[in-house]
Short mmCIF file of C-alpha atoms in Angstrom, two decimals:
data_model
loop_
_atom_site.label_atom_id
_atom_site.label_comp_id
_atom_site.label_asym_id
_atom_site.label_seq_id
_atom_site.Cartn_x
_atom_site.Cartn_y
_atom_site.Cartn_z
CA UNK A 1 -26.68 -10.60 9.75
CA UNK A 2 -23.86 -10.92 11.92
CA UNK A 3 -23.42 -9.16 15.06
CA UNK A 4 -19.84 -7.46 14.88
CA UNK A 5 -19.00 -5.60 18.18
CA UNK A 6 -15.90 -3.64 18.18
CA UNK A 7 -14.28 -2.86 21.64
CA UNK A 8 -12.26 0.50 21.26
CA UNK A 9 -10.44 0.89 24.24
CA UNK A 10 -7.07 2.14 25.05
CA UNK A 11 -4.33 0.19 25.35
CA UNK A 12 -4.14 -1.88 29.07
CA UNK A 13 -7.55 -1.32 29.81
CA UNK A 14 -8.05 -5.29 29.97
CA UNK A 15 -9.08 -5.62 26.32
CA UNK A 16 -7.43 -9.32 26.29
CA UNK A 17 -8.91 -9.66 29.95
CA UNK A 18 -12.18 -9.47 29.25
CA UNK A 19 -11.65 -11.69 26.27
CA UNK A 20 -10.55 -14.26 28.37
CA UNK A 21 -13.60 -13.67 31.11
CA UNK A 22 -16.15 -13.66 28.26
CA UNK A 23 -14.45 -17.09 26.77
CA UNK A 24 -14.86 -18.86 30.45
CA UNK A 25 -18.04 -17.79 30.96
CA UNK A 26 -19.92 -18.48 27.52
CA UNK A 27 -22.11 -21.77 27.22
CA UNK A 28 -20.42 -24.49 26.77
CA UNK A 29 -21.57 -25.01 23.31
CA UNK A 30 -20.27 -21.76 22.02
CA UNK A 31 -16.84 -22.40 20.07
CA UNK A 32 -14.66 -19.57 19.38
CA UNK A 33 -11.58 -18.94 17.06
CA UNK A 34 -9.27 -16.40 18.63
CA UNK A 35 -6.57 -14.59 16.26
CA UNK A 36 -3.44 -12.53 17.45
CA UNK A 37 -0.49 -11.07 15.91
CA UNK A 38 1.76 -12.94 18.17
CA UNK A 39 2.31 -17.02 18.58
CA UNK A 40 3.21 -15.93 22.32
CA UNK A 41 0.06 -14.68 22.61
CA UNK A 42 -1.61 -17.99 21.43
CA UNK A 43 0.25 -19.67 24.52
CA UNK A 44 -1.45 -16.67 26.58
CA UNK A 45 -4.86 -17.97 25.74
CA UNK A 46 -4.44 -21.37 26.18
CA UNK A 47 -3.12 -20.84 29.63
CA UNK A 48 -5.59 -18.38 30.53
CA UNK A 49 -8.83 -19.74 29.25
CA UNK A 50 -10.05 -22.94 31.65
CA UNK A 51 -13.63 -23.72 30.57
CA UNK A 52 -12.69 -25.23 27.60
CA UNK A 53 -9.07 -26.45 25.30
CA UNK A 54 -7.70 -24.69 22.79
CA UNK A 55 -6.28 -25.90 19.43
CA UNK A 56 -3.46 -24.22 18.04
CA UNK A 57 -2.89 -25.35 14.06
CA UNK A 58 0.11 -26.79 12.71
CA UNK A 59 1.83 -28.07 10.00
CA UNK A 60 2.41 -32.11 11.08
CA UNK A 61 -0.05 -33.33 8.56
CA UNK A 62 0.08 -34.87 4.83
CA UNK A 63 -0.54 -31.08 3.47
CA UNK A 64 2.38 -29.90 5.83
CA UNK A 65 -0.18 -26.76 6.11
CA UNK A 66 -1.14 -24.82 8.86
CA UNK A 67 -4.49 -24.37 6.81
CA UNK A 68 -5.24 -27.32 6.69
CA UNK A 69 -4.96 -28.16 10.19
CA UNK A 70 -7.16 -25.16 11.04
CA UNK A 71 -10.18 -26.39 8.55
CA UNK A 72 -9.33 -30.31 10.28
CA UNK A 73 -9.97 -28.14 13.31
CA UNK A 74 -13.26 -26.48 12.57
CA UNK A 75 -14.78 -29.46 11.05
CA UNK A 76 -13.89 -31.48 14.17
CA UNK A 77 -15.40 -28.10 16.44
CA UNK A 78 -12.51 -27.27 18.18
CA UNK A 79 -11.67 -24.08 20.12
CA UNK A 80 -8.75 -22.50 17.78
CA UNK A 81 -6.10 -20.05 18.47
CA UNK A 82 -4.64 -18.77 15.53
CA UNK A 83 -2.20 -15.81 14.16
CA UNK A 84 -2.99 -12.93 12.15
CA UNK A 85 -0.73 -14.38 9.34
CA UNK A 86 -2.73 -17.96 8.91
CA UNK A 87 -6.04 -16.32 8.94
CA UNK A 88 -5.20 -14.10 6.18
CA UNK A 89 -4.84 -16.93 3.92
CA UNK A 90 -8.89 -18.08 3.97
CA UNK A 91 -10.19 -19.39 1.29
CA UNK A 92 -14.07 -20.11 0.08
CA UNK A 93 -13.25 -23.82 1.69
CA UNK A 94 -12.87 -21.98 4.95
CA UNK A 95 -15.57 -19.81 4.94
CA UNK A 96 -18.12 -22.92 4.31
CA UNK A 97 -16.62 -24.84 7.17
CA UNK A 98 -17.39 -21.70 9.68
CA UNK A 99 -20.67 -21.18 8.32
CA UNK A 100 -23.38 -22.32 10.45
CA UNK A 101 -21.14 -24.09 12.78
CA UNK A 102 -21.81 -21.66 16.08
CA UNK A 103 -18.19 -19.99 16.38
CA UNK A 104 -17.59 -16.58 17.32
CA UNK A 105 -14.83 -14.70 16.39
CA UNK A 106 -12.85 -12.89 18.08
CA UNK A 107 -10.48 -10.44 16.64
CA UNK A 108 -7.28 -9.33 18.73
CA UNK A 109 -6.08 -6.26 16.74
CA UNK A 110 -6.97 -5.23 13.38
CA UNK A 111 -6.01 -7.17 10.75
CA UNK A 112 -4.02 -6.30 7.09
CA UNK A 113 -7.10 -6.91 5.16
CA UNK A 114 -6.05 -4.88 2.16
CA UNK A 115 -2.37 -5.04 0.86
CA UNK A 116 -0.60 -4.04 -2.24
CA UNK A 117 0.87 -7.27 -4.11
CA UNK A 118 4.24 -7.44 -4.82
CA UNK A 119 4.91 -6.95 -8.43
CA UNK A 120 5.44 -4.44 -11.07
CA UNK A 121 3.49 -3.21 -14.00
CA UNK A 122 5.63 -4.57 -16.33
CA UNK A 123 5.13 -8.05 -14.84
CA UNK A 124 1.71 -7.28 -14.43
CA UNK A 125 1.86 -6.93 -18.44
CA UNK A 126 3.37 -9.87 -18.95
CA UNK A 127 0.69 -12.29 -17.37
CA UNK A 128 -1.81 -10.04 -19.17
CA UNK A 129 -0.19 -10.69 -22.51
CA UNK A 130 1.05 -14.19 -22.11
CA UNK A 131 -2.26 -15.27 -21.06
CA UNK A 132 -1.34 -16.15 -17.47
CA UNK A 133 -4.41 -13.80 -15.99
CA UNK A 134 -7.55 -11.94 -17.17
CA UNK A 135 -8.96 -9.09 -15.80
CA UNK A 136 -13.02 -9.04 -15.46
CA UNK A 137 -14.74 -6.10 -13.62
CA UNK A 138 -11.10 -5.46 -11.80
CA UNK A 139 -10.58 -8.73 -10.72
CA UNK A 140 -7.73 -10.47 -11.87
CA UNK A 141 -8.90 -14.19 -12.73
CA UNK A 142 -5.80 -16.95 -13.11
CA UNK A 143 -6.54 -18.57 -16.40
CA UNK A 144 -2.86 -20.13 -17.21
CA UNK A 145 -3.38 -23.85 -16.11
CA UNK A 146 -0.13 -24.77 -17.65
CA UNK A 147 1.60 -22.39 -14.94
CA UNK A 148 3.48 -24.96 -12.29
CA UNK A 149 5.98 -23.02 -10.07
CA UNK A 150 7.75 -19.56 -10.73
CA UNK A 151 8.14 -16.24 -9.70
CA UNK A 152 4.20 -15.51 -9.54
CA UNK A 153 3.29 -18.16 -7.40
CA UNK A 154 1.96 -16.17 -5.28
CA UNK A 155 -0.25 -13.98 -7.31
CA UNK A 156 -1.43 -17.25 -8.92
CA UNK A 157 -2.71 -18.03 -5.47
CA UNK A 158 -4.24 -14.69 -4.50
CA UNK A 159 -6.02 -14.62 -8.14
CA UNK A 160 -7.88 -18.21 -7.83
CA UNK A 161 -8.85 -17.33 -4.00
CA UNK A 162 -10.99 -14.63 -5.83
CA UNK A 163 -9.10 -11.57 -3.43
CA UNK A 164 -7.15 -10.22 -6.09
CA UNK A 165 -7.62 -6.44 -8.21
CA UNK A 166 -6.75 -4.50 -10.91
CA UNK A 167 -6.96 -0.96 -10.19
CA UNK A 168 -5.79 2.24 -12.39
CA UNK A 169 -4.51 0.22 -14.45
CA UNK A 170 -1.09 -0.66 -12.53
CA UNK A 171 -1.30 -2.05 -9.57
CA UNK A 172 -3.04 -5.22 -7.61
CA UNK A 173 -4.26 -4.71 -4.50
CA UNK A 174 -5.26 -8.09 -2.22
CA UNK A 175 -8.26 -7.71 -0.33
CA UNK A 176 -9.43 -10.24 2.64
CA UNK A 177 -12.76 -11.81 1.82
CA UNK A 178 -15.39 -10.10 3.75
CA UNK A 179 -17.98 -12.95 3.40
CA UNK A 180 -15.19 -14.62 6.31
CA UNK A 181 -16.80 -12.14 8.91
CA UNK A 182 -20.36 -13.22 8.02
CA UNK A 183 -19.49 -17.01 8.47
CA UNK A 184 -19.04 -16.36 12.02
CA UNK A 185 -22.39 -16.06 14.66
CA UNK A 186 -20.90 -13.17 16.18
CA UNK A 187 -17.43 -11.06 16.06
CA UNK A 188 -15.56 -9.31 18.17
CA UNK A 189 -12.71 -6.70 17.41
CA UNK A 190 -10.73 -5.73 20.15
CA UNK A 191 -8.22 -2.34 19.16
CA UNK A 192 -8.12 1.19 19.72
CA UNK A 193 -9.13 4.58 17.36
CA UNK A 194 -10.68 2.24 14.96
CA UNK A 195 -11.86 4.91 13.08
CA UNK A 196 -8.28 5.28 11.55
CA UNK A 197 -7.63 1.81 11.01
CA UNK A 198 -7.73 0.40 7.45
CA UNK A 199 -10.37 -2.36 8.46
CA UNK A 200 -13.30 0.39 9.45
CA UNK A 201 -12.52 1.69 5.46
CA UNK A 202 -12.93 -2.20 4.48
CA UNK A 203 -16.28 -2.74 6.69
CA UNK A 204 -17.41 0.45 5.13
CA UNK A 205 -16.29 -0.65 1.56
CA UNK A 206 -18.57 -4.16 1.93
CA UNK A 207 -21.08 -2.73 4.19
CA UNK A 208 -20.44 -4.63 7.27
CA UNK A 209 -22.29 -2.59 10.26
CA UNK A 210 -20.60 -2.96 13.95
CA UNK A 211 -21.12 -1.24 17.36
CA UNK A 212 -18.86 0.55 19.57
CA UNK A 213 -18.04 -0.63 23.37
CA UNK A 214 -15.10 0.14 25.74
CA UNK A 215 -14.15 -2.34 28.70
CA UNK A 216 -13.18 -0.89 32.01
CA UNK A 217 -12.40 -2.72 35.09
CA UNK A 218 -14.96 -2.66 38.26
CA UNK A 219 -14.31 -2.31 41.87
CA UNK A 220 -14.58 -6.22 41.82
CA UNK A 221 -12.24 -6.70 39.58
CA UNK A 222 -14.48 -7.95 36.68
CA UNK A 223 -13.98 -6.55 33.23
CA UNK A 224 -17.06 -5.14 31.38
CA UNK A 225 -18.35 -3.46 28.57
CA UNK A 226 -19.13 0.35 28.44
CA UNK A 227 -20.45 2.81 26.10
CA UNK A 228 -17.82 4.43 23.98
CA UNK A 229 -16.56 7.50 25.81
CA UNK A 230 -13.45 8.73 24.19
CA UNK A 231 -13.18 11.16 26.80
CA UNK A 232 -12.90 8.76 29.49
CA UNK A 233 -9.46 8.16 27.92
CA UNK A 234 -7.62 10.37 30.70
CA UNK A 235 -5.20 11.11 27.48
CA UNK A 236 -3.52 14.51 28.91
CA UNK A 237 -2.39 12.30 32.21
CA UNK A 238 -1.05 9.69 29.53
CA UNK A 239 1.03 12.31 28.28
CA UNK A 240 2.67 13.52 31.17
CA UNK A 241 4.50 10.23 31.21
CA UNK A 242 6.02 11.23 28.04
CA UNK A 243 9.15 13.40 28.34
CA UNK A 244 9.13 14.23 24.81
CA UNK A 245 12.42 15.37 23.34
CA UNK A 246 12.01 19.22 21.94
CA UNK A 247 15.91 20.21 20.75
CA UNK A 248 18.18 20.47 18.03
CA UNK A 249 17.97 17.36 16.93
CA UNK A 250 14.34 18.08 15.64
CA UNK A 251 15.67 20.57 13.03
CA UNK A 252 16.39 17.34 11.05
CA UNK A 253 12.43 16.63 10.62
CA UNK A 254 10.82 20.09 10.56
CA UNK A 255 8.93 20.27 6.83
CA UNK A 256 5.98 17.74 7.35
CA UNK A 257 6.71 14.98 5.04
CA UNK A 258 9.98 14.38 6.64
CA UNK A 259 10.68 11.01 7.62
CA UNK A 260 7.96 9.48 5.18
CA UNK A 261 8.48 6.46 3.44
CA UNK A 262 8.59 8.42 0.14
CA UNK A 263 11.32 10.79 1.98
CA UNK A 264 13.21 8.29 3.60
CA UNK A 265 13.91 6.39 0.18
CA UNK A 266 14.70 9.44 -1.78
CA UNK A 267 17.33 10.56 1.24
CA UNK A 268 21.18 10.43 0.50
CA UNK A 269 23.57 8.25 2.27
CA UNK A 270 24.88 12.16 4.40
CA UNK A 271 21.42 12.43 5.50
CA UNK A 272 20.78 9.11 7.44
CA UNK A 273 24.45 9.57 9.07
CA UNK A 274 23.24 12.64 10.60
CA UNK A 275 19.69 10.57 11.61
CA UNK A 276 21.95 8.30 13.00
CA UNK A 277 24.02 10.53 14.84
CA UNK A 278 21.05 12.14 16.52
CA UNK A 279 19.30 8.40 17.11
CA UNK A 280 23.05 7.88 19.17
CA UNK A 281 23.16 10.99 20.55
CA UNK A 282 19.17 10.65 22.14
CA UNK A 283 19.65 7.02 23.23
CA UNK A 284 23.11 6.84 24.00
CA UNK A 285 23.64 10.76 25.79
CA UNK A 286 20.36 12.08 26.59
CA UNK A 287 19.50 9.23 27.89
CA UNK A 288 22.19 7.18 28.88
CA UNK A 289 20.54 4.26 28.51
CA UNK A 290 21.73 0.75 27.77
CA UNK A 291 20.26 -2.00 24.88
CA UNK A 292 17.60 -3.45 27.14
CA UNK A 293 15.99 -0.06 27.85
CA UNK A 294 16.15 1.13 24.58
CA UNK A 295 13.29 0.46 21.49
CA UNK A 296 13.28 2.21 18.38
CA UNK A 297 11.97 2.18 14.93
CA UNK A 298 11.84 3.11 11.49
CA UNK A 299 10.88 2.17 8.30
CA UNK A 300 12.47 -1.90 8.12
CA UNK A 301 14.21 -1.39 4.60
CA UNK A 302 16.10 1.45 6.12
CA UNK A 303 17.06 0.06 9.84
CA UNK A 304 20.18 -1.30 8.32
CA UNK A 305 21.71 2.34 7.51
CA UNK A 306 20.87 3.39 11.17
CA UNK A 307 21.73 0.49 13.44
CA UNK A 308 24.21 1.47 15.74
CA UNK A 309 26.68 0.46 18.58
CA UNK A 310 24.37 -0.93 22.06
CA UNK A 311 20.91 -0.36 20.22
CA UNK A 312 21.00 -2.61 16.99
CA UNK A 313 19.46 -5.44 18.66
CA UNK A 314 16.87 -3.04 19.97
CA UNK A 315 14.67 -2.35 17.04
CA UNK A 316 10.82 -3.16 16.69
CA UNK A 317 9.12 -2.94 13.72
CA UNK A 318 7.19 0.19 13.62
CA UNK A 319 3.39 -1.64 12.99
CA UNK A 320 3.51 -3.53 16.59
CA UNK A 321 0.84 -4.46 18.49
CA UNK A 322 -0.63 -6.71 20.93
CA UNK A 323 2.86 -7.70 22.52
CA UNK A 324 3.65 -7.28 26.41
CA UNK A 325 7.40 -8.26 25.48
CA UNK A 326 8.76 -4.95 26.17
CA UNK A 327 6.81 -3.66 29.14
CA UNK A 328 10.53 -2.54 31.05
CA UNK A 329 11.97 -0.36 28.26
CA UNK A 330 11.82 3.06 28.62
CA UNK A 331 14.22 4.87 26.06
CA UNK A 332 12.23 5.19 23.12
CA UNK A 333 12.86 6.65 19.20
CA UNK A 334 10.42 6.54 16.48
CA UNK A 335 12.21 7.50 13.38
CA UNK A 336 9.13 7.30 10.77
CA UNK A 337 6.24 9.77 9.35
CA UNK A 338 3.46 7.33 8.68
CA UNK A 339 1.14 7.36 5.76
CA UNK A 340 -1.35 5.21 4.29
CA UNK A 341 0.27 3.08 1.00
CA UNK A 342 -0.49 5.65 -1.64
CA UNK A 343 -1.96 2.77 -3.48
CA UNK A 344 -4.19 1.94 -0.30
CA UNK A 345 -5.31 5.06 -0.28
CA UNK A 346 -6.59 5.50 -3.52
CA UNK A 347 -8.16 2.32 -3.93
CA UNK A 348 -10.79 3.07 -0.79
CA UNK A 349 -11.01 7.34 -1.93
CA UNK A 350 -11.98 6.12 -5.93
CA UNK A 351 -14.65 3.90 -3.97
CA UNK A 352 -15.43 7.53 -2.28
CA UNK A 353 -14.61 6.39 1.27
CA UNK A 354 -12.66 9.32 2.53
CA UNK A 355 -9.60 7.96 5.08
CA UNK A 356 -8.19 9.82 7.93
CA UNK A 357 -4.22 9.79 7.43
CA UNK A 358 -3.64 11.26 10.50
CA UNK A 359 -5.93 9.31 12.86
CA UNK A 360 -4.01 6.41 11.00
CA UNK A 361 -0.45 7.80 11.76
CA UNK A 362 -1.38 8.44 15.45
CA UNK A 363 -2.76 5.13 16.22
CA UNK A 364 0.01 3.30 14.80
CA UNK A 365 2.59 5.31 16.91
CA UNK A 366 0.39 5.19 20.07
CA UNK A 367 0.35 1.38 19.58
CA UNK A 368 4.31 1.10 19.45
CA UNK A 369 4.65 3.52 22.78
CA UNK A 370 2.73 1.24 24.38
CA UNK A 371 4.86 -1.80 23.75
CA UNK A 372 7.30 0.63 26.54
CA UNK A 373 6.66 0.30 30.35
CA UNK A 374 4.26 3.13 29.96
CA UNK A 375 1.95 0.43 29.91
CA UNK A 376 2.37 0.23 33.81
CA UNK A 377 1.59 4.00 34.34
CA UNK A 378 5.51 4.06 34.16
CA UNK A 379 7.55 7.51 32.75
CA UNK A 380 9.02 7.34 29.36
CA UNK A 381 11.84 9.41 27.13
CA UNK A 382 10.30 9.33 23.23
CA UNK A 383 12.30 10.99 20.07
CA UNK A 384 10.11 11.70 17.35
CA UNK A 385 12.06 13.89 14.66
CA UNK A 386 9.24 14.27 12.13
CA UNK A 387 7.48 17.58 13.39
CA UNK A 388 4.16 15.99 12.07
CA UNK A 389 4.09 12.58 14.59
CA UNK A 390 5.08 15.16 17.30
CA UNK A 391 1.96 17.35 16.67
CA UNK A 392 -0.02 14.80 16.08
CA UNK A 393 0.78 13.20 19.41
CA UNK A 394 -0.24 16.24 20.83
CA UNK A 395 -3.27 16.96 19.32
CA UNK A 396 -4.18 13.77 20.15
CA UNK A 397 -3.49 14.29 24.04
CA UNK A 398 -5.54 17.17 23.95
CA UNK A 399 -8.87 15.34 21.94
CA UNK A 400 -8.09 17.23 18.69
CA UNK A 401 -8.06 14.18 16.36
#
């Protein structure tokens, strides 16, 4: 069985670090395939690691594919750095080509290995009844061979990869194929509170076993692994270098759904002026601060209606991770309530794997902060309207969640 060893350790503790020690230091004949969220960070890697060359797919071949580079690249037993995004899309071909040939992987961030397809359950009717797709034991199998090119491209690709399900009758929900992580010799995850993220639900959901480590620095200035001590966290110092807006502007989010996906779409055109005017008023008065101090967030179908005047250009989508891009910003506004997909949610609780929605909505806004220059043990100004992130954020400071 595959040894898959997650490191859970807070963010600048030297997950990457290590990474990059371990790499240099493995036998020669170990290969590895790295994946990030971040092409930067693929140019990171490269630079960094000097005991062997990294390959970084592309699309200059015949296929014009990035996949297909990355399988030329296995079978040839290359070192590969890769995104999130191209991994996502393996396929059976894939996982034969890693299987047996000695790579470990190693996992920088958790990945999006569930997602809800996009398409209604109208459409969804349509390929049933037109003969496009069958469903067998909640899998949606592609049976139209006289389908070329249209609107479901897409879910004709999903289906025939095998990673595509019908669940309560009206929705499909993409899953990643878990025999990838038992192609590899050994795995490594590198994130933090991975007991929120969706990918613990999915190793529970397939049965895929993993241990917990940390990585702190020594004395020497080597990066090692630890036993998992959440309370080596030093999280109540952490938030001392929040200066955490409590005002007025906080009336605006005080019911605990507030600022949810669900309420954000339902919210009339008065209501996001008056977000707006607050987001202004924080970044523009409290803090006098200027575009290249400022980040903020919300949910991306709504930034439009709040972009404003010397922060527009400042915006970063709400589910970073993993980038160092932003390490001298300091005036910071999270304008979201985060919740699991309420089709996410019920396809891992009707497999009676019970998910932790606030563990989830902490994590995800603890990542973002640390995109800030609190990553250098550096003071930060943070706006979080919705009551719920706020309490959350302190619970979390004081071990609570």
């Amino acid at each position: 069985m595959t040894q898959v060893k997650v490191i859970d350790s807070i963010m600048g503790s030297g997950k990457t670090s290590w990474a990059i020690q371990h790499i240099n230091e493995a036998p020669a004949q170990e290969r590895f395939i790295y994946i990030t969220p971040y092409l930067h960070e693929i140019s990171r890697i490269k630079g960094a690691v000097t005991s062997r060359r990294f390959i970084e797919p592309n699309n200059r071949n015949h296929a014009r594919k990035k996949m297909h580079s990355l399988k030329a690249c296995i079978a040839a037993g290359d070192n590969i750095a890769a995104t999130h995004s191209l991994f996502q899309t393996a396929d059976d071909e894939l996982i034969d080509l890693i299987t047996g040939a000695g790579y470990t992987l190693v996992l920088d961030e958790v990945m999006d290995v569930i997602e809800v397809a996009s398409i209604s359950r109208e459409d969804i009717r349509i390929l049933k009844d037109s003969g496009e797709i069958e469903i067998v034991d909640n899998r949606v199998v592609w049976t139209g061979e006289g389908y070329v090119e249209g609107r479901f491209n897409d879910i004709k690709y999903l289906a025939k990869a095998g990673n595509l399900f019908y669940h309560r009758g009206s929705f499909l929900i993409w899953t990643f194929p878990p025999a990838v992580f038992s192609a590899f010799d050994s795995v490594v995850v590198m994130t933090y509170l991975f007991d929120g993220q969706l990918q613990r639900y999915y190793y529970e959901l397939h049965g895929i076993d993993y241990d917990y480590k940390s990585v702190k620095q020594a004395e020497d200035g080597r990066y090692c692994l630890t036993e998992y001590r959440r309370e080596d966290e030093g999280r109540a110092e952490i938030l001392r270098l929040i200066d955490l807006y409590e005002g007025p502007m906080n009336d605006i989010g005080k019911i605990p759904n507030s600022f949810s996906a669900s309420w954000l779409n339902n919210s009339k055109p008065e209501m996001f002026a008056q977000i707006k005017r607050n987001l202004n008023n924080f970044l523009r008065n409290v803090c006098r601060a200027s575009g290249e101090d400022i980040l903020w967030t919300t949910k991306k179908d709504h930034r439009q209606k709040l972009n404003g005047k010397g922060y527009t250009k400042s915006f970063l989508h709400c589910n970073a991770r993993a980038t160092n891009e932003y390490a001298e910003r300091w005036a910071l506004a999270y304008v979201f309530n985060r919740y699991m997909h309420p089709f996410e949610r019920a396809f891992f609780e009707d497999r009676d794997i019970t998910v932790n929605q606030d563990l989830l909505a902490v994590s995800d806004l603890l990542q973002w902060v640390w995109r800030s220059r609190i990553r250098k043990g550096e003071a930060i100004k943070l706006y979080i309207p919705s009551s719920r992130m706020r309490s959350l954020l302190i619970a979390w400071s004081k071990y609570e969640i």
